CSV table of C-alpha atoms and ligand atoms in Angstrom, one decimal:
chain,number,residue,atom,x,y,z
X,696,MET,CA,153.2,-34.9,-77.4
X,697,ASP,CA,154.7,-32.1,-79.3
X,698,GLN,CA,156.7,-32.7,-82.4
X,699,MET,CA,160.1,-31.1,-83.5
X,700,ILE,CA,160.0,-29.9,-87.1
X,701,ILE,CA,163.1,-29.5,-89.0
X,702,ARG,CA,163.4,-28.1,-92.6
X,703,GLY,CA,167.0,-28.8,-93.4
X,704,GLY,CA,170.2,-26.9,-95.8
X,705,LYS,CA,170.4,-24.2,-93.3
X,706,PRO,CA,174.3,-23.3,-92.6
X,707,LEU,CA,174.4,-22.4,-88.9
X,708,HIS,CA,176.8,-19.3,-88.3
X,709,GLY,CA,176.4,-17.5,-84.7
X,710,LYS,CA,177.0,-18.4,-81.4
X,711,ILE,CA,175.6,-20.9,-79.4
X,712,HIS,CA,175.6,-20.9,-75.1
X,713,ILE,CA,176.6,-23.4,-73.6
X,714,SER,CA,174.0,-25.1,-70.7
X,715,GLY,CA,175.4,-26.5,-67.4
X,716,ALA,CA,176.3,-30.1,-67.8
X,717,LYS,CA,173.7,-32.5,-67.2
X,718,ASN,CA,176.2,-35.6,-66.3
X,719,ALA,CA,177.7,-33.5,-64.0
X,720,THR,CA,175.1,-31.6,-62.2
X,721,LEU,CA,173.0,-34.8,-61.5
X,722,PRO,CA,175.4,-36.7,-58.6
X,723,LEU,CA,176.3,-32.4,-57.6
X,724,LEU,CA,172.4,-32.3,-56.5
X,725,THR,CA,172.6,-36.0,-54.4
X,726,ALA,CA,175.7,-34.5,-52.7
X,727,CYS,CA,173.1,-32.3,-50.5
X,728,LEU,CA,172.4,-35.6,-48.8
X,729,LEU,CA,176.2,-35.4,-47.0
X,730,THR,CA,175.4,-32.6,-45.1
X,731,ASP,CA,173.0,-30.8,-43.4
X,732,GLU,CA,174.0,-27.7,-44.6
X,733,ALA,CA,172.8,-25.7,-47.7
X,734,LEU,CA,174.8,-26.9,-51.1
X,735,VAL,CA,174.2,-24.0,-53.6
X,736,LEU,CA,174.3,-24.7,-57.6
X,737,SER,CA,175.0,-22.1,-60.1
X,738,ASN,CA,174.5,-22.6,-63.7
X,739,VAL,CA,172.7,-25.2,-63.9
X,740,PRO,CA,170.4,-26.4,-66.9
X,741,GLN,CA,166.9,-26.6,-66.7
X,742,LEU,CA,166.1,-30.0,-68.1
X,743,ALA,CA,163.4,-32.9,-66.9
X,744,ASP,CA,166.1,-34.7,-65.9
X,745,ILE,CA,167.2,-32.1,-63.2
X,746,ALA,CA,163.7,-31.8,-61.5
X,747,THR,CA,162.9,-35.3,-61.5
X,748,MET,CA,166.0,-35.2,-59.6
X,749,GLY,CA,164.5,-32.1,-57.5
X,750,ASN,CA,161.2,-34.4,-56.9
X,751,LEU,CA,163.4,-37.0,-55.4
X,752,LEU,CA,165.6,-35.5,-53.1
X,753,GLY,CA,162.6,-32.8,-52.3
X,754,GLN,CA,161.0,-36.2,-51.0
X,755,HIS,CA,163.8,-37.3,-49.0
X,756,GLY,CA,163.2,-34.4,-46.8
X,757,ALA,CA,165.5,-31.6,-48.7
X,758,ALA,CA,164.7,-27.7,-49.3
X,759,ILE,CA,165.2,-26.6,-52.7
X,760,ALA,CA,165.2,-23.1,-54.3
X,761,LEU,CA,165.8,-22.6,-57.9
X,762,GLN,CA,166.3,-19.2,-58.9
X,763,ALA,CA,166.5,-18.1,-62.4
X,764,GLY,CA,170.1,-17.3,-64.0
X,765,GLU,CA,170.4,-14.2,-65.9
X,766,GLY,CA,168.9,-14.5,-70.2
X,767,GLY,CA,167.2,-17.6,-69.5
X,768,PHE,CA,170.2,-20.3,-68.4
X,769,GLY,CA,172.3,-20.8,-65.7
X,770,HIS,CA,169.6,-21.2,-63.1
X,771,THR,CA,170.5,-21.6,-59.5
X,772,MET,CA,169.8,-24.5,-57.0
X,773,THR,CA,170.1,-24.2,-53.6
X,774,LEU,CA,169.5,-27.6,-51.7
X,775,HIS,CA,169.5,-27.8,-48.1
X,776,ALA,CA,168.8,-31.6,-46.4
X,777,LYS,CA,168.6,-30.0,-42.9
X,778,THR,CA,167.0,-33.3,-41.9
X,779,ILE,CA,166.3,-36.6,-44.0
X,780,THR,CA,162.8,-37.2,-43.6
X,781,SER,CA,162.9,-40.2,-45.6
X,782,THR,CA,165.6,-43.2,-46.9
X,783,THR,CA,163.3,-44.3,-49.1
X,784,ALA,CA,163.8,-43.8,-53.6
X,785,PRO,CA,160.1,-44.5,-55.1
X,786,TYR,CA,159.8,-46.8,-58.2
X,787,ASP,CA,157.5,-44.2,-59.4
X,788,LEU,CA,160.0,-41.8,-60.0
X,789,VAL,CA,163.9,-44.2,-59.6
X,790,ARG,CA,162.2,-45.4,-62.6
X,791,GLN,CA,161.8,-42.4,-64.3
X,792,MET,CA,165.7,-41.5,-64.4
X,793,ARG,CA,168.4,-44.2,-63.6
X,794,ALA,CA,170.6,-41.2,-62.7
X,795,SER,CA,168.2,-41.6,-59.0
X,796,ILE,CA,170.6,-44.6,-58.2
X,797,LEU,CA,173.2,-41.8,-57.4
X,798,VAL,CA,171.0,-41.3,-54.2
X,799,LEU,CA,172.3,-44.5,-52.8
X,800,GLY,CA,176.1,-43.8,-51.5
X,801,PRO,CA,174.7,-40.7,-49.8
X,802,LEU,CA,171.8,-41.4,-47.8
X,803,LEU,CA,173.9,-45.3,-47.1
X,804,ALA,CA,176.6,-42.5,-45.7
X,805,ARG,CA,175.0,-40.2,-43.7
X,806,CYS,CA,171.7,-42.4,-42.4
X,807,ARG,CA,173.3,-45.8,-42.4
X,808,GLU,CA,170.4,-47.2,-44.3
X,809,ALA,CA,168.7,-46.9,-47.7
X,810,LYS,CA,165.7,-48.3,-49.8
X,811,VAL,CA,166.0,-47.4,-53.9
X,812,SER,CA,163.9,-49.0,-56.4
X,813,LEU,CA,166.1,-50.4,-58.9
X,814,PRO,CA,166.2,-48.0,-61.9
X,815,GLY,CA,165.2,-51.0,-64.1
X,816,GLY,CA,167.0,-50.8,-67.6
X,817,CYS,CA,166.4,-48.4,-70.2
X,818,ALA,CA,166.2,-48.4,-74.1
X,819,ILE,CA,170.4,-48.9,-74.3
X,820,GLY,CA,170.7,-51.7,-71.7
X,821,THR,CA,170.0,-53.5,-69.0
X,822,ARG,CA,172.2,-50.9,-67.5
X,823,PRO,CA,172.8,-52.9,-63.9
X,824,VAL,CA,174.4,-51.3,-60.3
X,825,ASP,CA,175.9,-54.4,-59.6
X,826,LEU,CA,179.2,-52.8,-59.1
X,827,HIS,CA,177.7,-49.9,-56.6
X,828,ILE,CA,175.7,-52.8,-54.5
X,829,ALA,CA,179.8,-54.5,-54.8
X,830,ALA,CA,181.5,-51.5,-53.0
X,831,LEU,CA,179.5,-50.7,-51.0
X,832,GLU,CA,179.0,-54.3,-49.3
X,833,LYS,CA,183.0,-53.8,-49.2
X,834,MET,CA,182.2,-51.1,-47.4
X,835,GLY,CA,180.7,-52.6,-44.4
X,836,ALA,CA,176.3,-52.3,-46.2
X,837,VAL,CA,174.6,-55.1,-45.4
X,838,ILE,CA,172.1,-54.8,-49.1
X,839,THR,CA,169.2,-57.6,-50.2
X,840,ILE,CA,167.1,-57.3,-52.6
X,841,GLU,CA,163.6,-58.0,-52.3
X,842,ASP,CA,160.5,-56.5,-54.5
X,843,GLY,CA,162.5,-54.4,-57.3
X,844,TYR,CA,164.6,-52.4,-54.6
X,845,ILE,CA,168.2,-52.6,-52.5
X,846,HIS,CA,167.6,-52.0,-49.2
X,847,ALA,CA,170.5,-51.8,-48.0
X,848,ALA,CA,172.0,-51.5,-44.2
X,849,ALA,CA,175.3,-50.3,-42.4
X,850,PRO,CA,174.2,-49.5,-38.8
X,851,GLN,CA,178.0,-49.1,-37.4
X,852,GLY,CA,178.7,-46.7,-40.8
X,853,LEU,CA,180.8,-47.1,-43.7
X,854,LYS,CA,184.4,-48.2,-43.3
X,855,GLY,CA,186.7,-47.2,-45.5
X,856,ALA,CA,188.3,-50.0,-48.2
X,857,GLU,CA,190.2,-50.7,-51.3
X,858,ILE,CA,187.5,-50.7,-54.4
X,859,THR,CA,188.8,-51.9,-58.0
X,860,PHE,CA,186.0,-51.8,-60.1
X,861,PRO,CA,186.4,-54.3,-62.8
X,862,MET,CA,185.3,-52.4,-65.5
X,863,VAL,CA,184.9,-48.6,-65.6
X,864,THR,CA,181.3,-46.9,-64.7
X,865,VAL,CA,180.7,-43.5,-64.2
X,866,THR,CA,177.6,-43.7,-61.5
X,867,GLY,CA,179.4,-46.3,-60.0
X,868,THR,CA,182.6,-44.3,-59.1
X,869,GLU,CA,180.4,-41.0,-57.5
X,870,ASN,CA,178.0,-43.4,-56.0
X,871,ILE,CA,180.7,-44.2,-54.0
X,872,LEU,CA,183.3,-41.4,-54.2
X,873,MET,CA,180.3,-40.0,-51.9
X,874,ALA,CA,179.7,-42.2,-49.6
X,875,ALA,CA,183.7,-42.9,-49.3
X,876,THR,CA,183.3,-39.3,-47.8
X,877,LEU,CA,181.3,-39.9,-44.8
X,878,ALA,CA,183.1,-43.5,-44.1
X,879,LYS,CA,185.5,-44.1,-41.7
X,880,GLY,CA,189.2,-44.0,-42.2
X,881,GLU,CA,190.5,-44.3,-46.2
X,882,THR,CA,188.6,-45.6,-49.3
X,883,ILE,CA,190.8,-46.0,-52.4
X,884,LEU,CA,189.3,-46.5,-55.4
X,885,ASN,CA,190.9,-48.3,-58.5
X,886,ASN,CA,189.8,-47.5,-62.3
X,887,ALA,CA,187.9,-45.3,-61.4
X,888,ALA,CA,186.4,-43.2,-64.0
X,889,ARG,CA,187.9,-39.9,-65.1
X,890,GLU,CA,184.8,-38.2,-66.7
X,891,PRO,CA,185.3,-34.0,-66.2
X,892,GLU,CA,181.8,-34.9,-64.4
X,893,VAL,CA,183.2,-37.0,-62.2
X,894,GLY,CA,186.1,-34.5,-61.5
X,895,ASP,CA,183.6,-32.0,-61.4
X,896,LEU,CA,182.1,-33.8,-58.6
X,897,ALA,CA,184.8,-34.4,-56.6
X,898,GLN,CA,185.9,-30.9,-56.2
X,899,CYS,CA,182.3,-29.5,-55.4
X,900,LEU,CA,182.5,-32.2,-52.1
X,901,VAL,CA,186.2,-30.8,-51.6
X,902,LYS,CA,184.5,-27.2,-50.9
X,903,MET,CA,182.3,-29.0,-48.8
X,904,GLY,CA,185.1,-30.3,-46.4
X,905,ALA,CA,186.3,-33.6,-48.6
X,906,GLU,CA,189.7,-34.8,-48.5
X,907,ILE,CA,189.9,-36.6,-52.1
X,908,GLU,CA,193.8,-36.8,-53.5
X,909,GLY,CA,194.1,-38.0,-57.6
X,910,ILE,CA,190.9,-36.4,-58.5
X,911,GLY,CA,191.0,-36.7,-62.2
X,912,THR,CA,193.1,-40.3,-62.1
X,913,ASP,CA,191.8,-43.8,-61.9
X,914,CYS,CA,192.8,-44.0,-58.2
X,915,LEU,CA,191.0,-41.7,-56.3
X,916,ARG,CA,192.1,-41.2,-52.6
X,917,ILE,CA,189.7,-40.0,-49.9
X,918,GLN,CA,189.5,-40.1,-45.9
X,919,GLY,CA,186.1,-39.8,-44.8
X,920,LYS,CA,185.2,-37.3,-42.3
X,921,ASP,CA,182.7,-37.2,-39.5
X,922,ARG,CA,181.0,-34.6,-41.4
X,923,LEU,CA,180.8,-32.0,-44.6
X,924,HIS,CA,179.3,-28.3,-44.4
X,925,GLY,CA,177.9,-26.7,-47.3
X,926,ALA,CA,179.2,-24.7,-50.0
X,927,ASN,CA,179.1,-22.8,-53.4
X,928,HIS,CA,179.6,-24.3,-56.7
X,929,THR,CA,179.5,-23.9,-60.8
X,930,VAL,CA,178.6,-26.6,-62.5
X,931,ILE,CA,180.8,-27.3,-65.6
X,932,ALA,CA,179.9,-26.5,-69.3
X,933,ASP,CA,178.4,-29.7,-70.8
X,934,ARG,CA,180.7,-31.1,-73.3
X,935,ILE,CA,178.2,-33.4,-74.4
X,936,GLU,CA,176.4,-30.4,-75.3
X,937,ALA,CA,179.2,-28.8,-76.9
X,938,GLY,CA,179.8,-31.7,-78.8
X,939,THR,CA,176.5,-32.3,-80.5
X,940,PHE,CA,176.5,-28.6,-81.5
X,941,ALA,CA,179.7,-29.1,-82.5
X,942,MET,CA,178.6,-32.0,-85.3
X,943,ALA,CA,175.8,-29.3,-86.0
X,944,ALA,CA,177.9,-26.7,-87.5
X,945,ALA,CA,179.9,-29.7,-89.2
X,946,ILE,CA,176.7,-31.0,-90.7
X,947,THR,CA,175.5,-28.0,-91.8
X,948,ASN,CA,178.7,-26.8,-93.5
X,949,GLY,CA,178.5,-23.9,-90.9
X,950,ASP,CA,180.2,-22.1,-88.9
X,951,LEU,CA,179.5,-21.2,-84.8
X,952,GLU,CA,181.0,-20.6,-82.0
X,953,LEU,CA,180.3,-22.6,-78.8
X,954,ILE,CA,180.2,-19.9,-75.7
X,955,GLY,CA,181.5,-21.9,-72.5
X,956,ALA,CA,182.6,-24.8,-74.4
X,957,ARG,CA,186.5,-26.0,-72.9
X,958,MET,CA,188.9,-28.3,-74.7
X,959,ASP,CA,189.9,-30.1,-72.4
X,960,GLY,CA,186.8,-32.7,-72.2
X,961,LEU,CA,186.3,-33.2,-76.1
X,962,LYS,CA,190.2,-33.4,-77.5
X,963,SER,CA,189.3,-37.1,-78.3
X,964,VAL,CA,186.3,-35.9,-80.1
X,965,PHE,CA,188.2,-32.7,-81.8
X,966,ASP,CA,191.0,-34.9,-82.5
X,967,LEU,CA,188.5,-37.3,-84.1
X,968,LEU,CA,186.5,-34.6,-86.3
X,969,ALA,CA,189.7,-32.7,-87.5
X,970,LYS,CA,190.1,-36.1,-89.5
X,971,ALA,CA,187.2,-36.0,-90.5
X,972,GLY,CA,187.5,-32.5,-92.1
X,973,VAL,CA,186.5,-30.4,-89.4
X,974,VAL,CA,188.5,-27.6,-87.5
X,975,ALA,CA,188.1,-26.5,-83.9
X,976,GLU,CA,190.0,-23.1,-82.0
X,977,LYS,CA,189.9,-21.9,-79.3
X,978,THR,CA,188.8,-18.8,-78.6
X,979,ALA,CA,188.4,-16.0,-76.2
X,980,ASP,CA,184.8,-16.9,-74.6
X,981,GLY,CA,184.5,-20.8,-76.1
X,982,ILE,CA,185.5,-22.6,-79.8
X,983,ARG,CA,184.4,-22.1,-83.0
X,984,VAL,CA,183.9,-25.3,-84.7
X,985,ARG,CA,183.6,-25.1,-88.8
X,986,ARG,CA,184.6,-27.4,-91.7
X,987,ALA,CA,188.2,-27.2,-92.8
X,988,THR,CA,187.4,-28.9,-95.9
X,989,GLU,CA,184.5,-28.4,-98.7
X,990,LYS,CA,183.5,-32.4,-98.0
X,991,LEU,CA,183.4,-34.3,-94.3
X,992,ILE,CA,185.3,-37.0,-94.6
X,993,GLY,CA,184.8,-40.5,-93.1
X,994,VAL,CA,186.4,-41.9,-90.2
X,995,ASP,CA,186.4,-44.7,-87.8
X,996,VAL,CA,185.3,-44.2,-84.3
X,997,MET,CA,185.6,-46.5,-81.3
X,998,THR,CA,183.0,-45.3,-78.2
X,999,GLU,CA,185.3,-45.5,-74.8
X,1000,PRO,CA,185.9,-43.9,-71.6
X,1001,PHE,CA,186.9,-40.8,-70.9
X,1002,PRO,CA,189.4,-39.5,-72.2
X,1003,GLY,CA,189.3,-41.9,-75.0
X,1004,PHE,CA,185.7,-40.9,-77.7
X,1005,PRO,CA,182.7,-40.7,-75.7
X,1006,THR,CA,179.2,-43.2,-76.1
X,1007,ASP,CA,177.5,-40.0,-75.2
X,1008,LEU,CA,178.6,-38.4,-79.2
X,1009,GLN,CA,178.1,-41.3,-81.0
X,1010,ALA,CA,174.4,-41.0,-82.2
X,1011,GLN,CA,175.5,-37.5,-83.3
X,1012,MET,CA,178.7,-39.1,-85.1
X,1013,MET,CA,176.9,-41.3,-87.0
X,1014,ALA,CA,174.4,-38.8,-88.2
X,1015,LEU,CA,177.4,-37.2,-89.3
X,1016,MET,CA,179.4,-39.6,-91.5
X,1017,ALA,CA,175.8,-40.3,-93.1
X,1018,VAL,CA,176.2,-37.7,-95.4
X,1019,ALA,CA,180.5,-38.1,-95.6
X,1020,ASP,CA,182.5,-39.3,-98.4
X,1021,GLY,CA,183.8,-42.7,-97.9
X,1022,ALA,CA,182.9,-44.9,-95.4
X,1023,ALA,CA,183.3,-44.8,-91.7
X,1024,MET,CA,182.8,-48.1,-89.1
X,1025,ILE,CA,181.6,-47.1,-85.5
X,1026,THR,CA,182.0,-49.3,-82.3
X,1027,GLU,CA,179.9,-49.0,-79.4
X,1028,THR,CA,181.5,-50.4,-76.7
X,1029,ILE,CA,179.6,-48.9,-73.4
X,1030,PHE,CA,176.3,-50.4,-74.2
X,1031,GLU,CA,174.8,-53.3,-75.7
X,1032,ASN,CA,171.8,-51.7,-77.1
X,1033,ARG,CA,172.7,-48.0,-79.0
X,1034,PHE,CA,172.4,-48.0,-81.9
X,1035,MET,CA,168.9,-47.0,-82.0
X,1036,HIS,CA,168.9,-44.0,-84.5
X,1037,VAL,CA,170.2,-46.5,-87.0
X,1038,PRO,CA,166.8,-47.2,-88.6
X,1039,GLU,CA,165.7,-44.0,-88.3
X,1040,LEU,CA,168.4,-42.4,-90.0
X,1041,ALA,CA,168.1,-45.1,-92.5
X,1042,ARG,CA,164.8,-43.8,-93.1
X,1043,MET,CA,165.8,-40.9,-93.6
X,1044,GLY,CA,168.3,-42.2,-96.6
X,1045,ALA,CA,171.3,-43.5,-94.7
X,1046,ASN,CA,173.1,-45.9,-95.4
X,1047,ILE,CA,174.3,-47.9,-92.6
X,1048,THR,CA,174.5,-51.8,-92.0
X,1049,VAL,CA,174.7,-53.2,-87.8
X,1050,HIS,CA,176.9,-55.9,-87.3
X,1051,GLY,CA,176.7,-56.4,-83.7
X,1052,SER,CA,178.6,-53.8,-81.7
X,1053,SER,CA,179.6,-52.0,-85.2
X,1054,ALA,CA,177.5,-50.5,-87.6
X,1055,MET,CA,179.4,-49.7,-91.0
X,1056,ILE,CA,178.3,-46.0,-92.2
X,1057,ARG,CA,179.1,-45.1,-96.0
X,1058,GLY,CA,177.8,-41.6,-96.3
X,1059,VAL,CA,175.4,-40.9,-99.1
X,1060,LYS,CA,175.2,-36.9,-101.0
X,1061,LYS,CA,172.2,-35.9,-99.8
X,1062,LEU,CA,170.1,-37.3,-96.5
X,1063,LYS,CA,166.1,-36.4,-97.0
X,1064,GLY,CA,163.9,-35.0,-94.7
X,1065,ALA,CA,161.5,-38.1,-93.5
X,1066,PRO,CA,158.8,-38.5,-90.0
X,1067,VAL,CA,160.9,-39.6,-87.4
X,1068,MET,CA,161.1,-41.1,-83.6
X,1069,ALA,CA,163.3,-40.2,-80.5
X,1070,THR,CA,164.3,-43.7,-78.2
X,1071,ASP,CA,166.7,-41.8,-76.3
X,1072,LEU,CA,168.7,-38.5,-75.5
X,1073,ARG,CA,170.7,-39.1,-77.8
X,1074,ALA,CA,169.6,-40.6,-80.2
X,1075,SER,CA,167.4,-38.3,-80.4
X,1076,VAL,CA,169.2,-35.3,-80.8
X,1077,SER,CA,171.0,-36.8,-84.1
X,1078,LEU,CA,167.6,-37.4,-85.9
X,1079,VAL,CA,167.8,-33.2,-85.2
X,1080,LEU,CA,171.5,-33.2,-86.8
X,1081,ALA,CA,170.1,-35.4,-89.9
X,1082,GLY,CA,167.4,-33.0,-90.0
X,1083,LEU,CA,169.7,-29.8,-90.4
X,1084,ALA,CA,171.0,-31.6,-93.3
X,1085,ALA,CA,168.7,-33.5,-94.9
X,1086,GLU,CA,166.7,-32.0,-98.1
X,1087,GLY,CA,163.0,-31.5,-97.3
X,1088,GLU,CA,161.0,-31.3,-93.5
X,1089,THR,CA,161.9,-34.0,-90.6
X,1090,THR,CA,159.3,-34.3,-87.6
X,1091,LEU,CA,160.1,-35.6,-84.8
X,1092,SER,CA,158.1,-37.6,-82.5
X,1093,ARG,CA,158.9,-38.5,-78.9
X,1094,LEU,CA,160.4,-35.5,-77.7
X,1095,TYR,CA,160.4,-36.1,-74.6
X,1096,HIS,CA,163.5,-37.8,-74.5
X,1097,LEU,CA,165.0,-34.9,-76.0
X,1098,ASP,CA,164.2,-32.7,-73.0
X,1099,ARG,CA,166.4,-34.5,-70.6
X,1100,GLY,CA,169.2,-33.5,-72.2
X,1101,TYR,CA,168.7,-30.3,-73.3
X,1102,GLU,CA,167.8,-26.7,-73.0
X,1103,ARG,CA,166.0,-25.4,-75.3
X,1104,LEU,CA,166.7,-26.5,-78.4
X,1105,GLU,CA,165.8,-25.2,-80.8
X,1106,GLU,CA,165.7,-21.7,-79.7
X,1107,LYS,CA,169.8,-22.2,-80.1
X,1108,LEU,CA,169.8,-23.6,-82.9
X,1109,SER,CA,167.0,-20.8,-84.6
X,1110,ALA,CA,169.3,-18.3,-83.5
X,1111,CYS,CA,171.8,-19.6,-85.8
X,1112,GLY,CA,169.6,-19.8,-89.0
X,1113,ALA,CA,168.4,-23.3,-88.5
X,1114,ASP,CA,164.7,-23.7,-89.6
X,1115,ILE,CA,163.4,-25.6,-86.9
X,1116,ARG,CA,160.1,-25.5,-84.6
X,1117,ARG,CA,158.4,-27.4,-81.9
X,1118,VAL,CA,154.7,-27.6,-82.5
X,1119,LYS,CA,151.6,-28.9,-79.6
X,1120,LYS,CA,150.4,-32.3,-81.6
X,1121,VAL,CA,147.1,-32.3,-80.5
X,1122,GLY,CA,146.1,-36.1,-78.9
N,593,EPZ,C1,177.3,-42.2,-67.4
N,593,EPZ,O1,175.8,-43.0,-66.6
N,593,EPZ,C2,176.1,-41.3,-68.1
N,593,EPZ,N1,174.6,-40.6,-67.2
N,593,EPZ,C3,175.4,-41.8,-69.3
N,593,EPZ,O2,174.8,-40.8,-69.7
N,593,EPZ,C4,176.8,-41.9,-70.3
N,593,EPZ,O3,176.3,-42.9,-71.2
N,593,EPZ,C5,177.6,-43.6,-68.9
N,593,EPZ,O4,177.6,-42.8,-67.9
N,593,EPZ,C6,178.7,-43.9,-69.9
N,593,EPZ,O5,180.0,-42.6,-69.9
N,593,EPZ,C7,174.8,-40.1,-65.9
N,593,EPZ,O6,176.1,-39.8,-65.9
N,593,EPZ,C8,173.8,-39.2,-65.4
N,593,EPZ,P1,178.1,-46.9,-66.8
N,593,EPZ,P2,176.0,-44.9,-66.3
N,593,EPZ,O7,178.4,-46.7,-65.3
N,593,EPZ,O8,177.3,-44.6,-64.9
N,593,EPZ,C9,177.9,-51.1,-67.0
N,593,EPZ,C10,173.5,-39.3,-71.4
N,593,EPZ,O9,173.3,-40.0,-72.5
N,593,EPZ,N2,177.7,-51.8,-65.7
N,593,EPZ,O10,179.5,-45.4,-66.6
N,593,EPZ,O11,174.5,-46.0,-65.7
N,593,EPZ,C11,176.8,-50.6,-67.9
N,593,EPZ,O12,175.9,-51.7,-68.1
N,593,EPZ,C12,173.2,-40.9,-70.2
N,593,EPZ,O13,173.7,-38.8,-70.7
N,593,EPZ,C13,177.6,-52.8,-64.9
N,593,EPZ,O14,177.3,-54.1,-65.6
N,593,EPZ,O15,177.2,-46.2,-67.4
N,593,EPZ,C14,177.7,-49.7,-69.2
N,593,EPZ,O16,177.6,-51.0,-69.8
N,593,EPZ,C15,173.1,-41.9,-70.9
N,593,EPZ,N3,177.1,-52.9,-63.6
N,593,EPZ,C16,178.9,-49.4,-68.4
N,593,EPZ,O17,179.6,-50.3,-66.8
N,593,EPZ,C17,177.0,-51.5,-62.5
N,593,EPZ,O18,177.1,-51.8,-61.5
N,593,EPZ,C18,179.4,-47.9,-68.6
N,593,EPZ,O19,177.8,-48.3,-67.2
N,593,EPZ,C19,177.2,-50.2,-63.6
N,593,EPZ,C20,177.4,-50.0,-65.0
């Protein structure tokens, strides 16, 4: 089991390449199931979750070729599901990554049947898929749950329907959006997720011949087609990675240029960081981030669906607020158990008290390095941020959580002056 060893106190300076977005790539990969032609995706990040999705799609019958990008970033993946050889997504693959549920809509739309393992919960919550299932049933699918699997069938094919999500669901929106592209007639999705990653998927589907109106809004209108064709698409930059590195610049009192980052997906984040004393400026190649004031200022945060503050940056913001001047109240409204990083940050000297879905953080002068444990993807990177600012040495274990969503993290950080290295722990 690898470990990350960080010696804190070094301000980060320089440029960091922002990779393609994990949460855009995952649905884009499953879109290959919607056509018997080749889908070519560029700017694909090399992450554990992407490899897991590739394995899943491969066992459905997709031929996958990977071509490394220059400088080792931005790979090109060609996916060709000429025929679907299996409509079953097995538990041993699905349990590794919840986003596997994204094959359900495409398989049902193309093959009129699917057997997909229920994903099971994860550290941050139960994360049911009832909204995905209810929407597909409205489109004519007959769905039963047996032995931990979703058994779905639509012998006459899916038909368009008007669907209103009772709560915003990102992969729920993506699953139904993909299913609707091959359904008979029109589908209207109300209260659709507006995350930029949903928009990126929609843009790719349009290139594949889909007819979608309202991209970027909370109401998507899709006219179903008989078939989709292949396409070439470039994955958008990862706004969560960009937001994470913006906070790395702030917490170390450094000055970073985030190459490839775009302001439009991070407006709520940068507005809040400005109140906390952090300035972000658009540059020709991305976004430059540094402190505007000597001290960071505690600010209140509430996570919300896009365009609100993203839940995927909540843990990172908490690490930043742990060393700010004053208090910050962070309220997590999306997931019921996304404070797993709190006890680990407390081990480093952070002063945090949790009251239900809110955490009160009282800034301290300095955090102290300590051995800490990753529990989920974003919690693990918040501990890296804390380690970068802490006095002394931080050892982070269970790095497999980190490797799911951050491409060559230690390489990117050490190139900007961080004292961070990965060591293989024997046994
Ligand atoms: C996506 O997860 C992201 N994953 C998550 O990123 C992200 O945190 C989340 O959206 C919220 O932005 C991918 O895009 C692959 P939801 P998703 O459906 O789609 C409840 C990361 O760190 N809900 O928007 O699974 C659910 O329990 C990951 O990169 C239902 O009740 O999230 C949650 O409370 C973590 N029933 C809320 O809705 C359903 O059928 C939002 O979940 C679906 C969701």
